[in-house]
């Protein structure tokens, strides 16, 4: 059974930083791509960042200068480093993986940016 488990969310002040972690059962290289999405209240889920097996990355325009997606040295971890956080970054952040068998999602982790 494929499982993705996010952690690292919380309350942070504007301008602060957080690192989200996604632990995957098995190897992340069994996925074509791993990504982070977010969903704010009343809004659709949107792509934050994605990394493919060859290391190529894609970012949403509003986040590409502040967020970085990376893979851990352990082959079952994906991270999202978030800097210069803004109140509009407040959302539930979800880890996502793409396999031949379909899309897989974690349960999400809440990020709240507020003073």
mmCIF file of C-alpha atoms in Angstrom:
data_model
loop_
_atom_site.group_PDB
_atom_site.id
_atom_site.type_symbol
_atom_site.label_atom_id
_atom_site.label_comp_id
_atom_site.label_asym_id
_atom_site.label_seq_id
_atom_site.Cartn_x
_atom_site.Cartn_y
_atom_site.Cartn_z
ATOM 1 C CA UNK A 1 0.000 0.000 0.000
ATOM 2 C CA UNK A 2 1.407 3.363 -1.023
ATOM 3 C CA UNK A 3 1.503 5.917 1.766
ATOM 4 C CA UNK A 4 2.612 9.540 1.783
ATOM 5 C CA UNK A 5 2.841 11.276 5.149
ATOM 6 C CA UNK A 6 3.443 15.016 5.443
ATOM 7 C CA UNK A 7 4.841 16.818 8.454
ATOM 8 C CA UNK A 8 6.352 20.156 9.377
ATOM 9 C CA UNK A 9 3.379 22.478 9.093
ATOM 10 C CA UNK A 10 2.455 24.987 11.755
ATOM 11 C CA UNK A 11 2.026 28.637 12.612
ATOM 12 C CA UNK A 12 4.681 31.043 11.375
ATOM 13 C CA UNK A 13 4.941 34.815 11.233
ATOM 14 C CA UNK A 14 5.030 36.671 7.916
ATOM 15 C CA UNK A 15 8.533 36.627 6.523
ATOM 16 C CA UNK A 16 9.357 33.394 8.307
ATOM 17 C CA UNK A 17 10.376 29.993 6.998
ATOM 18 C CA UNK A 18 9.189 26.415 7.259
ATOM 19 C CA UNK A 19 10.327 23.085 5.896
ATOM 20 C CA UNK A 20 7.668 20.538 5.027
ATOM 21 C CA UNK A 21 8.576 16.867 4.804
ATOM 22 C CA UNK A 22 6.917 14.026 2.932
ATOM 23 C CA UNK A 23 7.767 10.476 3.907
ATOM 24 C CA UNK A 24 6.932 7.882 1.266
ATOM 25 C CA UNK A 25 6.494 4.157 1.759
ATOM 26 C CA UNK A 26 9.111 2.641 -0.502
ATOM 27 C CA UNK A 27 11.323 4.718 -2.783
ATOM 28 C CA UNK A 28 10.368 8.066 -4.299
ATOM 29 C CA UNK A 29 12.039 6.843 -7.478
ATOM 30 C CA UNK A 30 9.176 4.396 -7.943
ATOM 31 C CA UNK A 31 7.167 7.532 -8.806
ATOM 32 C CA UNK A 32 7.489 9.426 -12.079
ATOM 33 C CA UNK A 33 7.269 12.646 -10.147
ATOM 34 C CA UNK A 34 6.708 13.961 -6.658
ATOM 35 C CA UNK A 35 5.049 17.247 -5.909
ATOM 36 C CA UNK A 36 3.565 19.604 -3.389
ATOM 37 C CA UNK A 37 0.098 21.111 -3.773
ATOM 38 C CA UNK A 38 -1.849 23.415 -1.527
ATOM 39 C CA UNK A 39 -5.471 24.267 -0.921
ATOM 40 C CA UNK A 40 -6.633 27.401 0.830
ATOM 41 C CA UNK A 41 -10.161 27.725 2.248
ATOM 42 C CA UNK A 42 -12.681 28.295 -0.527
ATOM 43 C CA UNK A 43 -10.077 27.788 -3.264
ATOM 44 C CA UNK A 44 -9.086 24.988 -5.582
ATOM 45 C CA UNK A 45 -6.056 22.852 -4.934
ATOM 46 C CA UNK A 46 -3.063 24.255 -6.798
ATOM 47 C CA UNK A 47 0.412 23.075 -7.716
ATOM 48 C CA UNK A 48 3.209 24.493 -5.605
ATOM 49 C CA UNK A 49 6.202 22.573 -6.954
ATOM 50 C CA UNK A 50 7.064 19.276 -8.643
ATOM 51 C CA UNK A 51 10.246 17.285 -9.127
ATOM 52 C CA UNK A 52 10.678 14.454 -11.626
ATOM 53 C CA UNK A 53 12.972 11.468 -11.415
ATOM 54 C CA UNK A 54 15.621 13.218 -13.511
ATOM 55 C CA UNK A 55 15.664 16.089 -11.033
ATOM 56 C CA UNK A 56 13.786 18.593 -13.158
ATOM 57 C CA UNK A 57 11.656 20.995 -11.166
ATOM 58 C CA UNK A 58 8.577 23.086 -11.861
ATOM 59 C CA UNK A 59 7.222 25.833 -9.632
ATOM 60 C CA UNK A 60 4.127 27.967 -9.528
ATOM 61 C CA UNK A 61 5.079 31.480 -10.599
ATOM 62 C CA UNK A 62 4.096 33.082 -7.304
ATOM 63 C CA UNK A 63 6.319 30.696 -5.344
ATOM 64 C CA UNK A 64 9.365 29.959 -7.493
ATOM 65 C CA UNK A 65 11.562 32.607 -5.881
ATOM 66 C CA UNK A 66 10.627 31.639 -2.340
ATOM 67 C CA UNK A 67 10.033 27.881 -2.291
ATOM 68 C CA UNK A 68 12.375 24.994 -3.098
ATOM 69 C CA UNK A 69 11.468 21.348 -3.588
ATOM 70 C CA UNK A 70 14.172 18.800 -2.893
ATOM 71 C CA UNK A 71 14.785 15.111 -2.331
ATOM 72 C CA UNK A 72 16.411 13.796 0.787
ATOM 73 C CA UNK A 73 19.499 11.667 0.938
ATOM 74 C CA UNK A 74 17.207 8.920 2.144
ATOM 75 C CA UNK A 75 15.348 7.735 -0.935
ATOM 76 C CA UNK A 76 11.933 8.025 0.640
ATOM 77 C CA UNK A 77 11.832 11.747 1.506
ATOM 78 C CA UNK A 78 10.754 14.862 -0.356
ATOM 79 C CA UNK A 79 10.934 18.348 1.141
ATOM 80 C CA UNK A 80 9.459 21.757 0.516
ATOM 81 C CA UNK A 81 11.544 24.623 1.840
ATOM 82 C CA UNK A 82 9.444 27.748 2.172
ATOM 83 C CA UNK A 83 10.973 31.185 2.781
ATOM 84 C CA UNK A 84 9.563 34.714 3.012
ATOM 85 C CA UNK A 85 6.163 33.332 3.864
ATOM 86 C CA UNK A 86 3.126 35.533 3.345
ATOM 87 C CA UNK A 87 -0.369 35.362 4.833
ATOM 88 C CA UNK A 88 -1.661 34.266 1.424
ATOM 89 C CA UNK A 89 0.498 31.143 1.715
ATOM 90 C CA UNK A 90 -1.858 29.931 4.422
ATOM 91 C CA UNK A 91 -3.280 26.603 3.243
ATOM 92 C CA UNK A 92 -3.242 22.865 3.707
ATOM 93 C CA UNK A 93 -0.188 21.525 1.886
ATOM 94 C CA UNK A 94 -0.373 18.090 0.295
ATOM 95 C CA UNK A 95 2.343 15.764 -0.929
ATOM 96 C CA UNK A 96 1.608 14.038 -4.238
ATOM 97 C CA UNK A 97 3.176 11.213 -6.173
ATOM 98 C CA UNK A 98 2.544 9.921 -9.693
ATOM 99 C CA UNK A 99 2.898 6.237 -10.531
ATOM 100 C CA UNK A 100 1.726 4.080 -13.398
ATOM 101 C CA UNK A 101 -1.005 2.930 -11.038
ATOM 102 C CA UNK A 102 -2.303 6.443 -10.430
ATOM 103 C CA UNK A 103 -2.003 9.525 -8.255
ATOM 104 C CA UNK A 104 -1.290 9.280 -4.576
ATOM 105 C CA UNK A 105 -1.868 11.915 -1.917
ATOM 106 C CA UNK A 106 -0.941 12.458 1.669
ATOM 107 C CA UNK A 107 -3.378 13.655 4.312
ATOM 108 C CA UNK A 108 -2.043 17.210 4.249
ATOM 109 C CA UNK A 109 -0.371 19.491 6.758
ATOM 110 C CA UNK A 110 -1.691 22.905 7.766
ATOM 111 C CA UNK A 111 0.485 25.974 7.266
ATOM 112 C CA UNK A 112 -0.752 29.211 8.800
ATOM 113 C CA UNK A 113 1.095 32.470 8.224
ATOM 114 C CA UNK A 114 -0.062 35.107 10.649
ATOM 115 C CA UNK A 115 1.269 37.644 13.112
#
